[in-house]
């Protein structure tokens, strides 16, 4: 990664309620609700969070309880834990973290991999190697914001949660700095 910080985008209003964030995502992606589970999955979040060494944001957990892994526009993979497979989650996070560590992050610019204080913890990526991460700064995971590392080296922040970020990226509220334009269609994985 390089030190090409583009800027920070801020939502008009940060959505803190996980159900409200998910509703925004369902409005932004036609057909997403067709893949919604009829009842929320029961996931062992204690196992997931203990293996990662941190709690996770409630909007992400709520998304994972209602949806299996899916792709948006055959571009962004939203990888979510499967019930009974929670013990594998750490491996997926760790392999992406290893890529970040090898990417020569810039500690002087606040770009460090988790578990460094405020470090970047990846939660999604594109098929073009764009990375979508939480900046783990804040008292609780609900205060974390999204950092995007574009394949071309530029990076930027979004001062909202992951699910709201996806909703605003798909409904064109956000400027897709350094990301390719895609149709917000959902594909189950």
Short mmCIF file of C-alpha atoms in Angstrom, two decimals:
data_model
loop_
_atom_site.label_atom_id
_atom_site.label_comp_id
_atom_site.label_asym_id
_atom_site.label_seq_id
_atom_site.Cartn_x
_atom_site.Cartn_y
_atom_site.Cartn_z
CA UNK A 1 0.00 0.00 0.00
CA UNK A 2 1.07 3.54 -0.51
CA UNK A 3 0.34 6.65 1.47
CA UNK A 4 -2.15 8.04 -1.03
CA UNK A 5 -4.97 8.94 1.36
CA UNK A 6 -7.76 10.27 -0.80
CA UNK A 7 -10.11 11.52 1.88
CA UNK A 8 -12.80 10.49 4.34
CA UNK A 9 -16.43 10.11 3.40
CA UNK A 10 -19.06 10.60 6.08
CA UNK A 11 -22.62 9.33 6.00
CA UNK A 12 -25.34 11.94 6.47
CA UNK A 13 -26.37 9.96 9.54
CA UNK A 14 -24.47 6.98 10.90
CA UNK A 15 -26.82 4.04 11.27
CA UNK A 16 -26.19 2.39 14.63
CA UNK A 17 -29.14 -0.01 14.67
CA UNK A 18 -28.15 -3.29 12.96
CA UNK A 19 -31.70 -3.97 11.70
CA UNK A 20 -31.89 -0.48 10.19
CA UNK A 21 -28.50 -0.94 8.49
CA UNK A 22 -29.59 -4.28 7.05
CA UNK A 23 -32.86 -2.76 5.81
CA UNK A 24 -30.83 -0.07 3.99
CA UNK A 25 -28.70 -2.78 2.36
CA UNK A 26 -31.78 -4.75 1.33
CA UNK A 27 -33.21 -1.59 -0.31
CA UNK A 28 -29.91 -0.94 -2.12
CA UNK A 29 -29.46 -4.43 -3.57
CA UNK A 30 -32.38 -5.70 -5.67
CA UNK A 31 -33.09 -9.34 -4.93
CA UNK A 32 -31.01 -9.59 -1.75
CA UNK A 33 -34.07 -10.43 0.36
CA UNK A 34 -34.59 -13.53 -1.81
CA UNK A 35 -31.56 -15.05 -0.05
CA UNK A 36 -32.53 -14.00 3.48
CA UNK A 37 -32.89 -16.87 5.90
CA UNK A 38 -36.42 -17.45 7.20
CA UNK A 39 -35.07 -17.37 10.76
CA UNK A 40 -31.72 -15.97 11.89
CA UNK A 41 -28.86 -18.46 12.08
CA UNK A 42 -27.51 -19.24 15.51
CA UNK A 43 -23.80 -18.53 15.38
CA UNK A 44 -21.28 -19.09 18.15
CA UNK A 45 -20.05 -15.50 18.30
CA UNK A 46 -18.14 -16.23 21.50
CA UNK A 47 -15.97 -18.76 19.62
CA UNK A 48 -15.49 -16.40 16.66
CA UNK A 49 -14.61 -13.40 18.79
CA UNK A 50 -12.34 -15.31 21.16
CA UNK A 51 -10.40 -16.71 18.19
CA UNK A 52 -10.00 -13.18 16.77
CA UNK A 53 -9.22 -11.60 20.12
CA UNK A 54 -11.92 -8.95 19.72
CA UNK A 55 -15.64 -8.47 19.63
CA UNK A 56 -17.10 -7.66 16.21
CA UNK A 57 -19.53 -4.91 15.18
CA UNK A 58 -23.20 -5.74 15.72
CA UNK A 59 -24.21 -4.82 12.15
CA UNK A 60 -21.81 -7.43 10.74
CA UNK A 61 -23.05 -10.08 13.17
CA UNK A 62 -26.67 -9.26 12.36
CA UNK A 63 -25.94 -9.53 8.61
CA UNK A 64 -24.28 -12.93 9.15
CA UNK A 65 -27.23 -14.20 11.14
CA UNK A 66 -29.67 -13.38 8.34
CA UNK A 67 -27.55 -14.10 5.24
CA UNK A 68 -25.04 -16.65 3.99
CA UNK A 69 -21.91 -15.52 2.12
CA UNK A 70 -22.78 -13.62 -1.05
CA UNK A 71 -21.18 -11.56 -3.82
CA UNK A 72 -22.34 -8.15 -4.95
CA UNK A 73 -22.10 -7.49 -8.67
CA UNK A 74 -19.67 -10.40 -9.07
CA UNK A 75 -17.23 -7.91 -7.58
CA UNK A 76 -17.36 -7.73 -3.78
CA UNK A 77 -17.33 -10.95 -1.77
CA UNK A 78 -19.12 -10.60 1.55
CA UNK A 79 -17.79 -13.63 3.38
CA UNK A 80 -19.86 -14.49 6.44
CA UNK A 81 -19.54 -17.27 9.03
CA UNK A 82 -21.64 -20.38 8.52
CA UNK A 83 -23.36 -22.05 11.46
CA UNK A 84 -21.20 -24.93 12.66
CA UNK A 85 -18.14 -23.55 10.84
CA UNK A 86 -17.28 -20.77 13.29
CA UNK A 87 -13.96 -22.44 14.11
CA UNK A 88 -12.82 -21.69 10.54
CA UNK A 89 -13.49 -17.93 10.69
CA UNK A 90 -10.14 -17.08 12.28
CA UNK A 91 -8.29 -18.78 9.42
CA UNK A 92 -10.03 -16.59 6.82
CA UNK A 93 -9.38 -13.39 8.74
CA UNK A 94 -5.77 -14.41 9.40
CA UNK A 95 -4.95 -15.14 5.76
CA UNK A 96 -6.15 -11.68 4.74
CA UNK A 97 -4.31 -10.12 7.69
CA UNK A 98 -1.12 -11.84 6.51
CA UNK A 99 -1.57 -10.14 3.11
CA UNK A 100 -1.93 -6.78 4.87
CA UNK A 101 1.21 -7.30 6.92
CA UNK A 102 3.11 -8.16 3.74
CA UNK A 103 1.71 -5.03 2.03
CA UNK A 104 4.10 -2.68 3.81
CA UNK A 105 1.48 -0.72 5.70
CA UNK A 106 2.43 2.75 6.87
CA UNK A 107 2.36 2.91 10.71
CA UNK A 108 3.13 6.65 10.65
CA UNK A 109 -0.11 7.18 8.73
CA UNK A 110 -2.22 4.98 11.00
CA UNK A 111 -2.10 2.02 8.64
CA UNK A 112 -1.29 -0.97 10.77
CA UNK A 113 -2.76 -4.44 10.75
CA UNK A 114 -4.86 -5.67 13.65
CA UNK A 115 -4.07 -6.45 16.53
CA UNK A 116 -2.13 -3.17 16.67
CA UNK A 117 -4.22 -0.53 18.47
CA UNK A 118 -6.64 0.89 15.89
CA UNK A 119 -5.30 -1.67 13.40
CA UNK A 120 -7.04 -2.71 10.21
CA UNK A 121 -9.13 -5.89 10.33
CA UNK A 122 -10.37 -7.04 6.89
CA UNK A 123 -14.01 -8.04 6.54
CA UNK A 124 -14.39 -8.21 2.75
CA UNK A 125 -12.53 -7.90 -0.54
CA UNK A 126 -13.19 -7.55 -4.23
CA UNK A 127 -12.24 -9.84 -7.06
CA UNK A 128 -9.69 -7.16 -8.01
CA UNK A 129 -7.92 -7.28 -4.61
CA UNK A 130 -9.55 -4.15 -3.18
CA UNK A 131 -9.70 -4.58 0.60
CA UNK A 132 -12.53 -3.48 2.87
CA UNK A 133 -11.47 -3.30 6.49
CA UNK A 134 -12.53 -2.08 9.87
CA UNK A 135 -10.30 0.51 11.47
CA UNK A 136 -10.52 -0.87 14.99
CA UNK A 137 -10.14 2.49 16.74
CA UNK A 138 -12.72 3.32 19.36
CA UNK A 139 -14.01 2.13 22.69
CA UNK A 140 -16.29 -0.52 21.13
CA UNK A 141 -16.62 -2.22 17.74
CA UNK A 142 -19.77 -0.13 17.14
CA UNK A 143 -17.42 2.88 16.79
CA UNK A 144 -15.19 1.24 14.19
CA UNK A 145 -15.25 2.73 10.71
CA UNK A 146 -14.45 1.34 7.28
CA UNK A 147 -11.13 1.76 5.53
CA UNK A 148 -10.87 0.93 1.83
CA UNK A 149 -7.56 -0.02 0.25
CA UNK A 150 -7.89 0.17 -3.52
CA UNK A 151 -5.89 -2.15 -5.74
CA UNK A 152 -4.09 0.87 -7.17
CA UNK A 153 -2.65 1.85 -3.80
CA UNK A 154 -5.01 4.65 -2.78
CA UNK A 155 -6.95 4.29 0.43
CA UNK A 156 -9.81 6.12 2.07
CA UNK A 157 -12.06 6.04 5.10
CA UNK A 158 -15.81 5.85 5.50
CA UNK A 159 -17.06 6.92 8.92
CA UNK A 160 -19.83 4.35 9.15
CA UNK A 161 -20.26 0.64 9.69
CA UNK A 162 -19.68 -2.13 7.17
CA UNK A 163 -23.33 -2.81 6.34
CA UNK A 164 -24.14 0.88 5.88
CA UNK A 165 -21.00 1.21 3.73
CA UNK A 166 -22.21 -1.59 1.43
CA UNK A 167 -25.68 -0.04 1.23
CA UNK A 168 -24.35 3.41 0.36
CA UNK A 169 -21.83 2.02 -2.11
CA UNK A 170 -24.58 0.06 -3.87
CA UNK A 171 -27.12 2.89 -3.94
CA UNK A 172 -24.46 5.35 -5.22
CA UNK A 173 -24.60 7.58 -2.16
CA UNK A 174 -20.83 7.09 -1.81
CA UNK A 175 -18.19 8.10 -4.30
CA UNK A 176 -16.49 4.80 -5.26
CA UNK A 177 -12.99 6.29 -5.11
CA UNK A 178 -10.61 3.88 -6.80
CA UNK A 179 -13.23 1.13 -7.07
CA UNK A 180 -14.77 -0.03 -10.29
CA UNK A 181 -18.41 0.65 -11.06
CA UNK A 182 -20.59 -2.45 -10.73
CA UNK A 183 -24.25 -3.45 -10.85
CA UNK A 184 -25.54 -4.11 -7.33
CA UNK A 185 -26.85 -7.57 -8.04
CA UNK A 186 -26.47 -10.37 -5.53
CA UNK A 187 -25.05 -13.82 -6.19
CA UNK A 188 -25.07 -16.46 -3.48
CA UNK A 189 -21.76 -18.21 -2.91
#
